[in-house]
PDB file of C-alpha atoms in Angstrom:
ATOM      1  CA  UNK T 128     -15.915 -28.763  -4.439  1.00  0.00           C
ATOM      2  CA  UNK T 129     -14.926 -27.254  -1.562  1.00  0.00           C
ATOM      3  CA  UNK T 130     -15.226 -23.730  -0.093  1.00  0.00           C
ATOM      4  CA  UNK T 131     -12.206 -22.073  -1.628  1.00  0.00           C
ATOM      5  CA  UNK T 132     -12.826 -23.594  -4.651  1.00  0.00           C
ATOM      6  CA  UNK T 133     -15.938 -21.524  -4.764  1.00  0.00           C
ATOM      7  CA  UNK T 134     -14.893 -18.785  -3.936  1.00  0.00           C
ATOM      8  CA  UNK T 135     -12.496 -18.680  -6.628  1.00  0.00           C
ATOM      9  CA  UNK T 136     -14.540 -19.270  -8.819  1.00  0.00           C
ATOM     10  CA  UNK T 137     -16.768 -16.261  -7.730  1.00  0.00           C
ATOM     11  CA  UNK T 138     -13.877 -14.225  -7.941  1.00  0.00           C
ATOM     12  CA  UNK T 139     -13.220 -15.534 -11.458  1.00  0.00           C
ATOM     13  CA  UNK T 140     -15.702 -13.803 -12.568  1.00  0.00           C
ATOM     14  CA  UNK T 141     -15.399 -10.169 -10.859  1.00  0.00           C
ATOM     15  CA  UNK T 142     -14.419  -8.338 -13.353  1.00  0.00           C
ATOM     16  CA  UNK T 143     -10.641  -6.053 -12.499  1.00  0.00           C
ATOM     17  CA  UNK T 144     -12.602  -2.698 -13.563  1.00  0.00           C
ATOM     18  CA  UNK T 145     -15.440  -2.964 -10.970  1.00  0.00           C
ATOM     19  CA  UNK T 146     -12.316  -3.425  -7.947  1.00  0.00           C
ATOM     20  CA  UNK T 147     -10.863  -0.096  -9.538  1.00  0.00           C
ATOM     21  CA  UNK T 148     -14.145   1.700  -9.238  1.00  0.00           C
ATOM     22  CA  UNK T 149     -14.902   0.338  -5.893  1.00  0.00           C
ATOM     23  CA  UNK T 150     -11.723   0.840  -4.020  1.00  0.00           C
ATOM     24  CA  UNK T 151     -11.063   4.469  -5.852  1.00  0.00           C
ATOM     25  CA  UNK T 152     -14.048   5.247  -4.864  1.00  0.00           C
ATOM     26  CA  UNK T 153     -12.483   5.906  -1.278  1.00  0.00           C
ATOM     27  CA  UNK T 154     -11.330   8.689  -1.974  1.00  0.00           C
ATOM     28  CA  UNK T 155     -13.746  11.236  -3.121  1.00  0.00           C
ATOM     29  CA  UNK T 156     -16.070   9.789  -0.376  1.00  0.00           C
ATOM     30  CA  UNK T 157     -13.447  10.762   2.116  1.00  0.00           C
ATOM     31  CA  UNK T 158     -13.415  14.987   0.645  1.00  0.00           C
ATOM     32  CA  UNK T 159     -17.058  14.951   0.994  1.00  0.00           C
ATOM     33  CA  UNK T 160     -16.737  13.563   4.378  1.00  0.00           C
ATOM     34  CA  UNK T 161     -14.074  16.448   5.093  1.00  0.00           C
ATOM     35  CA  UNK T 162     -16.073  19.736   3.435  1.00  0.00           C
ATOM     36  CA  UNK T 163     -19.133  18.432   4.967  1.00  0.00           C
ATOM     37  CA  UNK T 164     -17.827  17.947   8.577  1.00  0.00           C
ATOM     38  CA  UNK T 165     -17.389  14.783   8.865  1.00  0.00           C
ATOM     39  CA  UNK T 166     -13.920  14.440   9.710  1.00  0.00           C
ATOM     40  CA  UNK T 167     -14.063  16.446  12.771  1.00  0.00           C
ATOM     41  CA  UNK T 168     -12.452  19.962  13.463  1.00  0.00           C
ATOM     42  CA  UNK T 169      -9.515  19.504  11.490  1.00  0.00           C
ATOM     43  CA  UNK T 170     -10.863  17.966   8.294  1.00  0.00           C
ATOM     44  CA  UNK T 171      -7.346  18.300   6.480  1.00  0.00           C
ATOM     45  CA  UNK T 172      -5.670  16.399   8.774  1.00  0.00           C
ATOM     46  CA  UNK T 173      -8.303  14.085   9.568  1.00  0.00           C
ATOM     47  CA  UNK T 174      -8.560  13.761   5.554  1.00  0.00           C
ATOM     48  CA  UNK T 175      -4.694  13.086   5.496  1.00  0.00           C
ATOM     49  CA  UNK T 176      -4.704  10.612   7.796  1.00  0.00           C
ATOM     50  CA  UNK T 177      -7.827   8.512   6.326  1.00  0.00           C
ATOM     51  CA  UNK T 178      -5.805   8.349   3.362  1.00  0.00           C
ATOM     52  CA  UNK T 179      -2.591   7.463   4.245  1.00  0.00           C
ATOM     53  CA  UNK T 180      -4.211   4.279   6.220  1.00  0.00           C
ATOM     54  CA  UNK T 181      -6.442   3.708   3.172  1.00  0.00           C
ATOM     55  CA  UNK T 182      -2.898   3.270   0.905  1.00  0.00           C
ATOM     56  CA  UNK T 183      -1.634   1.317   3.909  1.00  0.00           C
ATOM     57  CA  UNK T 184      -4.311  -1.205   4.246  1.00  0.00           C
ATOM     58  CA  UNK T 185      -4.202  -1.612   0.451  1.00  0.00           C
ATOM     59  CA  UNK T 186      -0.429  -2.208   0.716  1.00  0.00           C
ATOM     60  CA  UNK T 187      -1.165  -5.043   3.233  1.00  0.00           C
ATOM     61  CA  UNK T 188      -3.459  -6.386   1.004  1.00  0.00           C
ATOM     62  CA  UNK T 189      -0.868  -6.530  -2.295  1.00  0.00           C
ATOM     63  CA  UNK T 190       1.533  -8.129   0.401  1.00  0.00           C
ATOM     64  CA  UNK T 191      -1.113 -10.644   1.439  1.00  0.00           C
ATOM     65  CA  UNK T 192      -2.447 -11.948  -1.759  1.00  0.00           C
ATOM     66  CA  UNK T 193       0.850 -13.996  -2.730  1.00  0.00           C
ATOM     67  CA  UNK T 194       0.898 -15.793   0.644  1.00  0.00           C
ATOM     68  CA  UNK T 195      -3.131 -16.050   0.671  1.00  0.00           C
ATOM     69  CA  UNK T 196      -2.605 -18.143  -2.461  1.00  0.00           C
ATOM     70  CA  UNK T 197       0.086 -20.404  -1.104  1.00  0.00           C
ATOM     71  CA  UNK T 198      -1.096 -21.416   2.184  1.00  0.00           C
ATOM     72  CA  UNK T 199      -4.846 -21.684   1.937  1.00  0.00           C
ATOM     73  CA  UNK T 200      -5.294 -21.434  -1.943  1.00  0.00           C
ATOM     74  CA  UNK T 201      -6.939 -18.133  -2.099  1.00  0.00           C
ATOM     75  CA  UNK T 202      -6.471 -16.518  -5.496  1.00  0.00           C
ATOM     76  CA  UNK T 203      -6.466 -13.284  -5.799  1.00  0.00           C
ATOM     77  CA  UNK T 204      -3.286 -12.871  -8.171  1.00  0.00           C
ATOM     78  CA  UNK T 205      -5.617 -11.018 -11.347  1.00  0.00           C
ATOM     79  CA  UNK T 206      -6.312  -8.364  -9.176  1.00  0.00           C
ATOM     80  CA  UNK T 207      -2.568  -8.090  -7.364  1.00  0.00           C
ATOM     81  CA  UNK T 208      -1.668  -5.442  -9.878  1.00  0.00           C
ATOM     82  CA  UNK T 209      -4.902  -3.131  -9.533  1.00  0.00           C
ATOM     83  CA  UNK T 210      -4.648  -3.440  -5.658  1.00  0.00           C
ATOM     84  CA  UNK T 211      -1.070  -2.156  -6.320  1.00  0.00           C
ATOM     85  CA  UNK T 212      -1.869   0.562  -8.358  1.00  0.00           C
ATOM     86  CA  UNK T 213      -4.604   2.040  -5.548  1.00  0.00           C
ATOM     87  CA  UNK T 214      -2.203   1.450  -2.864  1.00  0.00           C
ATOM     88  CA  UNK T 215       0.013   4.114  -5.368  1.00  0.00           C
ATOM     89  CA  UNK T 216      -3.185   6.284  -5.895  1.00  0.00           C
ATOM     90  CA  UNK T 217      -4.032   6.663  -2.116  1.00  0.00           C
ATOM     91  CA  UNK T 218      -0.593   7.004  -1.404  1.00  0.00           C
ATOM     92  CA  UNK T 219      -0.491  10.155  -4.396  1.00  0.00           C
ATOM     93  CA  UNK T 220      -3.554  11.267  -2.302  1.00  0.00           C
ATOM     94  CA  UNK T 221      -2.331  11.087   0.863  1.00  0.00           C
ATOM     95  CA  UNK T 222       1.049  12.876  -0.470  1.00  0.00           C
ATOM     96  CA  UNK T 223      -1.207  16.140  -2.147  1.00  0.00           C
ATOM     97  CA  UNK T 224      -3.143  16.132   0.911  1.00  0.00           C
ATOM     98  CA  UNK T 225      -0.192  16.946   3.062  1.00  0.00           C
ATOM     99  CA  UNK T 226       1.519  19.278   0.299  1.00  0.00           C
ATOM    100  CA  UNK T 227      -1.588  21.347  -1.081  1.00  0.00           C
ATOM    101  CA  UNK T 228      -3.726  21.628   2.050  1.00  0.00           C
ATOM    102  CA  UNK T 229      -1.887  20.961   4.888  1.00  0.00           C
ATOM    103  CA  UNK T 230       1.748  22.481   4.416  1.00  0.00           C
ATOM    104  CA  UNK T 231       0.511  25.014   1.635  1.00  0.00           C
ATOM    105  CA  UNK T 232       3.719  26.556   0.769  1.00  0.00           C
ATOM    106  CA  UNK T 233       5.103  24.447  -1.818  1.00  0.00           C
ATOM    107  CA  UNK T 234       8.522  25.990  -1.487  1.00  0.00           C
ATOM    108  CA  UNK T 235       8.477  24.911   1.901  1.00  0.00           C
ATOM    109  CA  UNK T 236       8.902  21.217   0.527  1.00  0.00           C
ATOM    110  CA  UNK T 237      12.353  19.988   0.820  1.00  0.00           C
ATOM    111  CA  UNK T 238      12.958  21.983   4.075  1.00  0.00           C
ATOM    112  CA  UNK T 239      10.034  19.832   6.000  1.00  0.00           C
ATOM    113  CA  UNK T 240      10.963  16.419   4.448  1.00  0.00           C
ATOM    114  CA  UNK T 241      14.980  17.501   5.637  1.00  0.00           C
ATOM    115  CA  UNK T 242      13.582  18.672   8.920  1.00  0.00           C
ATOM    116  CA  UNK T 243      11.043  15.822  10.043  1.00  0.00           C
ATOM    117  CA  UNK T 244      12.278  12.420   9.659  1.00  0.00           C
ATOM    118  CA  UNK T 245       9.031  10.725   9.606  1.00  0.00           C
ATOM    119  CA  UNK T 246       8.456  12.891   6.522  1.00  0.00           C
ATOM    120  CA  UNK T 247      11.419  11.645   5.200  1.00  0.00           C
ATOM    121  CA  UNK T 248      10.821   8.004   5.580  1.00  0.00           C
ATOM    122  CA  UNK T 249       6.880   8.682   4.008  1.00  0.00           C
ATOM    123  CA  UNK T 250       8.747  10.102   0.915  1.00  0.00           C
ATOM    124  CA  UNK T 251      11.287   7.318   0.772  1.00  0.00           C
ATOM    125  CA  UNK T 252       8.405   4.910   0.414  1.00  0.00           C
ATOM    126  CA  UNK T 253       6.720   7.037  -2.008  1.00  0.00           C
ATOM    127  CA  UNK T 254      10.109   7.484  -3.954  1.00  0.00           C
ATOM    128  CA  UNK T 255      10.747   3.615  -4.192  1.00  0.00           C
ATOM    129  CA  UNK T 256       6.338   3.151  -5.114  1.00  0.00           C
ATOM    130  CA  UNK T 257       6.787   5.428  -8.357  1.00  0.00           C
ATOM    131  CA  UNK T 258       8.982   2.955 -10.599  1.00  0.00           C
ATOM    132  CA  UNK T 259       6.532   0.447  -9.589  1.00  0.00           C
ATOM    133  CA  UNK T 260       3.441   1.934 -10.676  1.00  0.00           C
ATOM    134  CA  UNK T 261       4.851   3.147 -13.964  1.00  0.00           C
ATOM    135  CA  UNK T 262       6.023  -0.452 -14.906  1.00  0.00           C
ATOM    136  CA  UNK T 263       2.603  -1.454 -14.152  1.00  0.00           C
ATOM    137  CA  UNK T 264       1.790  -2.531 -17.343  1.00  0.00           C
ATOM    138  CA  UNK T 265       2.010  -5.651 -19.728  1.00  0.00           C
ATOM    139  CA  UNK T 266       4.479  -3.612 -22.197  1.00  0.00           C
ATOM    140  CA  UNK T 267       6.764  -3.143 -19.724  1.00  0.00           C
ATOM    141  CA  UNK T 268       6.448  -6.545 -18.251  1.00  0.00           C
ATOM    142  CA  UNK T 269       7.638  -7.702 -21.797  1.00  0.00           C
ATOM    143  CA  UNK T 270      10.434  -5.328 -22.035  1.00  0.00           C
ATOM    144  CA  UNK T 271      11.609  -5.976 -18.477  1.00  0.00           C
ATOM    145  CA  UNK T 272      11.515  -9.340 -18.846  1.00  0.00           C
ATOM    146  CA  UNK T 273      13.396 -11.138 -15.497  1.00  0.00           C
ATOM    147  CA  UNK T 274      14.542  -7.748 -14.209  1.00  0.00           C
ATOM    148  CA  UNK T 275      10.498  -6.772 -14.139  1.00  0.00           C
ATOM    149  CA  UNK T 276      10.083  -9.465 -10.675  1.00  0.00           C
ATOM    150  CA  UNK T 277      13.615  -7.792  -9.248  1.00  0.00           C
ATOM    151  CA  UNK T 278      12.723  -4.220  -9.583  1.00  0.00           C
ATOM    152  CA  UNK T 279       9.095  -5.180  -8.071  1.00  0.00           C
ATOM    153  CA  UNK T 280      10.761  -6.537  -5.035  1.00  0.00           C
ATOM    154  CA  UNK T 281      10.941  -2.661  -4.266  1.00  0.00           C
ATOM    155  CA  UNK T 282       7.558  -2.962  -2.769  1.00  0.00           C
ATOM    156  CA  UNK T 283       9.042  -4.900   0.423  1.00  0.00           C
ATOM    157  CA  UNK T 284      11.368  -2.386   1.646  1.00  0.00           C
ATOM    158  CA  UNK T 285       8.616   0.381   0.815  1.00  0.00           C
ATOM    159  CA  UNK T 286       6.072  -1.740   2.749  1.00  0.00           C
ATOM    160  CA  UNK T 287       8.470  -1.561   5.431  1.00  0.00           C
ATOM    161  CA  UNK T 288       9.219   2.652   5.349  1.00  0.00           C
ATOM    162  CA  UNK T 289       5.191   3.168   4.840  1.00  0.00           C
ATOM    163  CA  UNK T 290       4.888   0.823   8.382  1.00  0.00           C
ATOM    164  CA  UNK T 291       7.492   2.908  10.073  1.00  0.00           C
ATOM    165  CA  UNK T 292       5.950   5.684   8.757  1.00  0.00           C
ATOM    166  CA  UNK T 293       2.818   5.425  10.701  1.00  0.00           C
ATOM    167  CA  UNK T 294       4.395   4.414  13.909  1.00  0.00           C
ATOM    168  CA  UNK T 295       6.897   7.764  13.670  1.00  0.00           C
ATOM    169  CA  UNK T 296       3.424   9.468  13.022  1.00  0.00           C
ATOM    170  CA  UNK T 297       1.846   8.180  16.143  1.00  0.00           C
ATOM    171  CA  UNK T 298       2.132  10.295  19.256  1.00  0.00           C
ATOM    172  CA  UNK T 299       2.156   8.163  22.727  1.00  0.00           C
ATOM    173  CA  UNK T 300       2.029   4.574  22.384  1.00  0.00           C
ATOM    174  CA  UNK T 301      -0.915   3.673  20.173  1.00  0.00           C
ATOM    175  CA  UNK T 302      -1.351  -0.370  19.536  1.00  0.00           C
ATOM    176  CA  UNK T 303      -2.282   0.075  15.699  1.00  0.00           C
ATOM    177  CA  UNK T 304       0.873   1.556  14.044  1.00  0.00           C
ATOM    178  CA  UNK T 305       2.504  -1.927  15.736  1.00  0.00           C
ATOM    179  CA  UNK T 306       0.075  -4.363  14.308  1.00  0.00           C
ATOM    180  CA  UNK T 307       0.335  -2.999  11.035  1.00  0.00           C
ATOM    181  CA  UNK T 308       3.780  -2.866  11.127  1.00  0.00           C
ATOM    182  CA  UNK T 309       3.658  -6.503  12.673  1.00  0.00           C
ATOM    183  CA  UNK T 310       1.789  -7.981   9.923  1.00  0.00           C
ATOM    184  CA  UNK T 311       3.986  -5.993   6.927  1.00  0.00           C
ATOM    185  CA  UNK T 312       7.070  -8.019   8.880  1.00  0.00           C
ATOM    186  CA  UNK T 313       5.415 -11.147   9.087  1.00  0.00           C
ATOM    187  CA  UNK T 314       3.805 -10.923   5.277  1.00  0.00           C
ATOM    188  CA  UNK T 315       7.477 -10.639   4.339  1.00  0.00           C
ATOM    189  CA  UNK T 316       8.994 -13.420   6.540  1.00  0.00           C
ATOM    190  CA  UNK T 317       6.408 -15.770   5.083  1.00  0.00           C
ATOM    191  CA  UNK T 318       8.445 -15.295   1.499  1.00  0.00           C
ATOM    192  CA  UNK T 319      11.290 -16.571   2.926  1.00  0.00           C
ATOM    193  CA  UNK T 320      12.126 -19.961   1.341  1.00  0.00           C
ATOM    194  CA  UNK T 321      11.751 -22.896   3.912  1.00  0.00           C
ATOM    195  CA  UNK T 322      15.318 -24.313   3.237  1.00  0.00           C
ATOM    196  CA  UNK T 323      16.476 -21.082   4.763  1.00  0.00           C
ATOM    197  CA  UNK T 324      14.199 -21.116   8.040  1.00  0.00           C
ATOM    198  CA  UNK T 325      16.015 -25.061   8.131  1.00  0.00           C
ATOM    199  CA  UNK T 326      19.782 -23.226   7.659  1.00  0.00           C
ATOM    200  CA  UNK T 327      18.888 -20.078  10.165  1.00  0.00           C
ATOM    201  CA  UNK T 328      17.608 -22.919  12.915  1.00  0.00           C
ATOM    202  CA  UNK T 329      20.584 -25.190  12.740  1.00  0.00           C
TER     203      UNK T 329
END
């Protein structure tokens, strides 16, 4: 038996609920951290920003899984749709953050996502992330049928937005909004079917 082959079958049996708790768990940590002073002098924008990474590392890690599983065996596929669904909950997070505490004035909504375009981009991502996480579930997998993988493809170019997202939101050159947006770029290339690498090359 070899390593991976363990491994899987440790993750076999972690059950989905305890990955739900664990990784949700992010969140309320991260409040504390901010009414308690941990999050500097600005603890709503230091709150914001923890958050938004937080749904952006989880989005890496729904993009990784499939590749993961094809190139060294890795499988993590039963828990591709609750990483999903926390990637959606941080984002949701991140979004209320920025609405309720940070800009304040609800009414002031449309005007700020018109005005900035990183905003614009971060709500395009969100926008395309909503039909995902309400066909989340095995009824509408069965209703969906073949259009259920299609409208789940959504989560590329949204993987994409949420990357340029963070680089619009850095200010100066910083190296992390790159890598990220790097490894989103390359998790997507991988997809592409060899035959096509072949017809690009010749």
């Amino acid at each position: 038996m070899t390593l991976i082959d363990r491994v899987n079958g440790l993750l076999r049996r972690v059950p989905v609920w305890a990955v739900y708790v664990v990784c949700m768990a992010g969140a309320p940590w991260l409040f504390w951290q901010g009414i308690s002073g941990g999050l500097g002098p600005e603890p709503v924008k230091g709150l914001e920003r923890e958050l938004g990474e937080l749904a952006l590392k989880f989005l890496v890690a729904g993009l990784a899984i499939t590749p993961l599983r094809r190139l060294v065996g890795l499988n993590l596929m039963k828990f591709r749709r609750a990483v999903g669904l926390i990637t959606f909950y941080y984002v949701c997070c991140h979004l209320l953050v920025w609405a309720v505490l940070d800009l304040q004035v609800l009414g002031q909504l449309w005007s700020e996502i018109v005005k900035r375009p990183y905003i614009a981009v971060g709500m395009a991502a969100f926008v395309l992330m909503v039909p995902l996480a309400v066909t989340s579930n095995n009824a509408s997998v069965r209703r969906l049928g073949a259009k259920w993988r299609t409208l789940h493809r959504l989560v590329y170019p949204a993987a994409i937005l949420g990357g340029v997202h963070y680089l619009m939101l850095a200010k100066g050159f910083r190296l992390e909004p790159l890598v990220y947006l790097a490894i989103i770029v390359a998790l997507l290339l991988i997809r592409l079917p060899v035959r096509r690498w072949i017809r690009v090359g010749a």
